[in-house]
Amino acid sequence: QVQLVESGGRSVQTGESLRLSCKLSGSISSTYMMGWFRQVSGEEREAVAGMYTGTVFLYYGDSVKGRFTISQDVANNTLYLQMNSLKPEDSAMYYCAADVSRGGRWYEPQDFEYWGQGTQVTVSS
């Protein structure tokens, strides 16, 4: 059983930066892919960034390209999301997700089996 715990969300001003963390209970090396999603109440969950464990390929949603960076610290079993130049439209609950089965799509929420509880990011103008 994989457990994910996010942290780092808080209220910031436009243009500021935040780094979200996602601590994995097990080994990151056991995952096939990990990602960050966000959701605003009443809207669909949106793929923010994803990566396939053990590869150098990183993927981003169009709205965050050039501003957000996903990374892994394998030694500490932690996934990060560095968010720069934050905008009010980035305000959402951010979720970390992981899956251990091969063949999943980083942008598809239904392909992820494990989810964290979420951390709230609020960006004020």
C-alpha positions as a LaTeX table, in Angstrom:
\begin{tabular}{lrrr}
\hline
Residue & $x$ (\AA) & $y$ (\AA) & $z$ (\AA) \\
\hline
Gln1 & 0.00 & 0.00 & 0.00 \\
Val2 & 1.41 & 3.34 & $-1.09$ \\
Gln3 & 0.63 & 6.45 & 0.93 \\
Leu4 & 1.28 & 9.98 & $-0.25$ \\
Val5 & 1.40 & 13.09 & 1.92 \\
Glu6 & 1.57 & 16.52 & 0.31 \\
Ser7 & 2.78 & 19.68 & 1.98 \\
Gly8 & 3.85 & 23.20 & 1.11 \\
Gly9 & 0.60 & 24.80 & $-0.01$ \\
Arg10 & $-0.27$ & 28.23 & 1.35 \\
Ser11 & $-1.48$ & 31.67 & 0.34 \\
Val12 & 0.88 & 33.81 & $-1.74$ \\
Gln13 & 0.82 & 36.91 & $-3.94$ \\
Thr14 & 0.96 & 36.98 & $-7.72$ \\
Gly15 & 4.48 & 36.42 & $-8.99$ \\
Glu16 & 5.71 & 34.58 & $-5.91$ \\
Ser17 & 7.04 & 31.02 & $-5.80$ \\
Leu18 & 6.13 & 27.90 & $-3.87$ \\
Arg19 & 7.52 & 24.41 & $-3.66$ \\
Leu20 & 5.14 & 21.56 & $-2.98$ \\
Ser21 & 6.40 & 18.28 & $-1.55$ \\
Cys22 & 4.91 & 14.81 & $-1.69$ \\
Lys23 & 6.36 & 12.21 & 0.67 \\
Leu24 & 5.89 & 8.62 & $-0.41$ \\
Ser25 & 5.54 & 5.94 & 2.26 \\
Gly26 & 7.33 & 3.38 & 0.13 \\
Ser27 & 10.11 & 3.56 & $-2.41$ \\
Ile28 & 9.78 & 5.91 & $-5.35$ \\
Ser29 & 11.70 & 3.34 & $-7.35$ \\
Ser30 & 8.71 & 1.02 & $-7.05$ \\
Thr31 & 6.46 & 3.44 & $-8.91$ \\
Tyr32 & 5.93 & 3.55 & $-12.64$ \\
Met33 & 4.85 & 7.16 & $-12.78$ \\
Met34 & 4.11 & 10.08 & $-10.48$ \\
Gly35 & 2.37 & 13.34 & $-11.08$ \\
Trp36 & 0.76 & 16.47 & $-9.79$ \\
Phe37 & $-2.84$ & 17.39 & $-10.45$ \\
Arg38 & $-4.94$ & 20.31 & $-9.33$ \\
Gln39 & $-8.61$ & 20.85 & $-8.87$ \\
Val40 & $-10.89$ & 23.77 & $-8.26$ \\
Ser41 & $-14.18$ & 22.99 & $-6.59$ \\
Gly42 & $-16.79$ & 22.14 & $-9.19$ \\
Glu43 & $-14.26$ & 21.59 & $-11.96$ \\
Glu44 & $-12.45$ & 18.56 & $-13.33$ \\
Arg45 & $-9.08$ & 17.53 & $-12.01$ \\
Glu46 & $-6.34$ & 19.01 & $-14.21$ \\
Ala47 & $-2.96$ & 17.43 & $-14.95$ \\
Val48 & $-0.18$ & 19.80 & $-13.94$ \\
Ala49 & 3.02 & 17.78 & $-14.31$ \\
Gly50 & 4.13 & 14.19 & $-14.54$ \\
Met51 & 7.12 & 11.94 & $-14.85$ \\
Tyr52 & 7.92 & 8.31 & $-15.40$ \\
Thr53 & 10.18 & 7.01 & $-12.67$ \\
Gly54 & 13.70 & 6.28 & $-13.78$ \\
Thr55 & 13.48 & 8.38 & $-16.93$ \\
Val56 & 14.54 & 11.92 & $-17.69$ \\
Phe57 & 11.30 & 12.81 & $-19.42$ \\
Leu58 & 9.17 & 15.44 & $-17.72$ \\
Tyr59 & 5.71 & 16.49 & $-18.81$ \\
Tyr60 & 3.68 & 19.62 & $-18.13$ \\
Gly61 & 0.24 & 20.97 & $-18.70$ \\
Asp62 & 0.11 & 23.85 & $-21.16$ \\
Ser63 & $-0.93$ & 26.36 & $-18.53$ \\
Val64 & 2.18 & 25.77 & $-16.39$ \\
Lys65 & 4.91 & 25.14 & $-18.96$ \\
Gly66 & 7.94 & 27.31 & $-18.31$ \\
Arg67 & 6.81 & 28.15 & $-14.78$ \\
Phe68 & 6.54 & 24.83 & $-12.94$ \\
Thr69 & 9.14 & 22.09 & $-12.52$ \\
Ile70 & 8.56 & 18.55 & $-11.32$ \\
Ser71 & 11.36 & 16.57 & $-9.74$ \\
Gln72 & 12.05 & 13.53 & $-7.60$ \\
Asp73 & 14.41 & 12.96 & $-4.68$ \\
Val74 & 14.75 & 9.20 & $-4.88$ \\
Ala75 & 16.90 & 8.93 & $-1.76$ \\
Asn76 & 14.18 & 10.62 & 0.31 \\
Asn77 & 11.19 & 9.18 & $-1.58$ \\
Thr78 & 9.84 & 12.65 & $-2.24$ \\
Leu79 & 8.25 & 14.26 & $-5.28$ \\
Tyr80 & 8.44 & 18.02 & $-5.69$ \\
Leu81 & 6.65 & 20.68 & $-7.67$ \\
Gln82 & 8.49 & 23.98 & $-7.92$ \\
Met83 & 6.03 & 26.67 & $-8.90$ \\
Asn84 & 7.32 & 30.04 & $-10.05$ \\
Ser85 & 5.58 & 33.18 & $-11.30$ \\
Leu86 & 2.35 & 32.13 & $-9.70$ \\
Lys87 & $-0.91$ & 33.55 & $-11.00$ \\
Pro88 & $-4.37$ & 33.74 & $-9.44$ \\
Glu89 & $-5.54$ & 31.07 & $-11.89$ \\
Asp90 & $-3.06$ & 28.66 & $-10.29$ \\
Ser91 & $-5.18$ & 28.69 & $-7.15$ \\
Ala92 & $-6.46$ & 25.18 & $-6.50$ \\
Met93 & $-6.11$ & 22.09 & $-4.36$ \\
Tyr94 & $-2.98$ & 20.32 & $-5.53$ \\
Tyr95 & $-2.77$ & 16.54 & $-5.40$ \\
Cys96 & 0.15 & 14.19 & $-5.71$ \\
Ala97 & $-0.48$ & 10.87 & $-7.44$ \\
Ala98 & 1.43 & 7.67 & $-8.08$ \\
Asp99 & 0.94 & 4.42 & $-9.89$ \\
Val100 & 2.93 & 1.22 & $-9.94$ \\
Ser101 & 1.39 & $-0.37$ & $-13.02$ \\
Arg102 & 3.02 & 0.04 & $-16.37$ \\
Gly103 & 1.30 & 1.72 & $-19.28$ \\
Gly104 & $-0.40$ & 4.63 & $-17.53$ \\
Arg105 & $-0.70$ & 8.10 & $-18.98$ \\
Trp106 & 0.77 & 10.88 & $-16.85$ \\
Tyr107 & $-2.07$ & 13.27 & $-17.70$ \\
Glu108 & $-4.94$ & 10.88 & $-16.98$ \\
Pro109 & $-6.22$ & 10.88 & $-13.38$ \\
Gln110 & $-7.93$ & 7.52 & $-13.81$ \\
Asp111 & $-4.58$ & 5.89 & $-14.55$ \\
Phe112 & $-3.29$ & 6.71 & $-11.07$ \\
Glu113 & $-4.14$ & 4.38 & $-8.21$ \\
Tyr114 & $-2.66$ & 6.29 & $-5.28$ \\
Trp115 & $-3.47$ & 9.84 & $-4.25$ \\
Gly116 & $-2.53$ & 12.21 & $-1.48$ \\
Gln117 & $-5.00$ & 14.24 & 0.53 \\
Gly118 & $-4.17$ & 17.49 & $-1.25$ \\
Thr119 & $-2.59$ & 20.79 & $-0.29$ \\
Gln120 & $-4.25$ & 24.15 & $-0.96$ \\
Val121 & $-2.54$ & 26.84 & $-2.99$ \\
Thr122 & $-4.12$ & 30.29 & $-3.10$ \\
Val123 & $-2.65$ & 33.08 & $-5.22$ \\
Ser124 & $-3.93$ & 36.59 & $-4.63$ \\
Ser125 & $-3.66$ & 39.42 & $-7.14$ \\
\hline
\end{tabular}
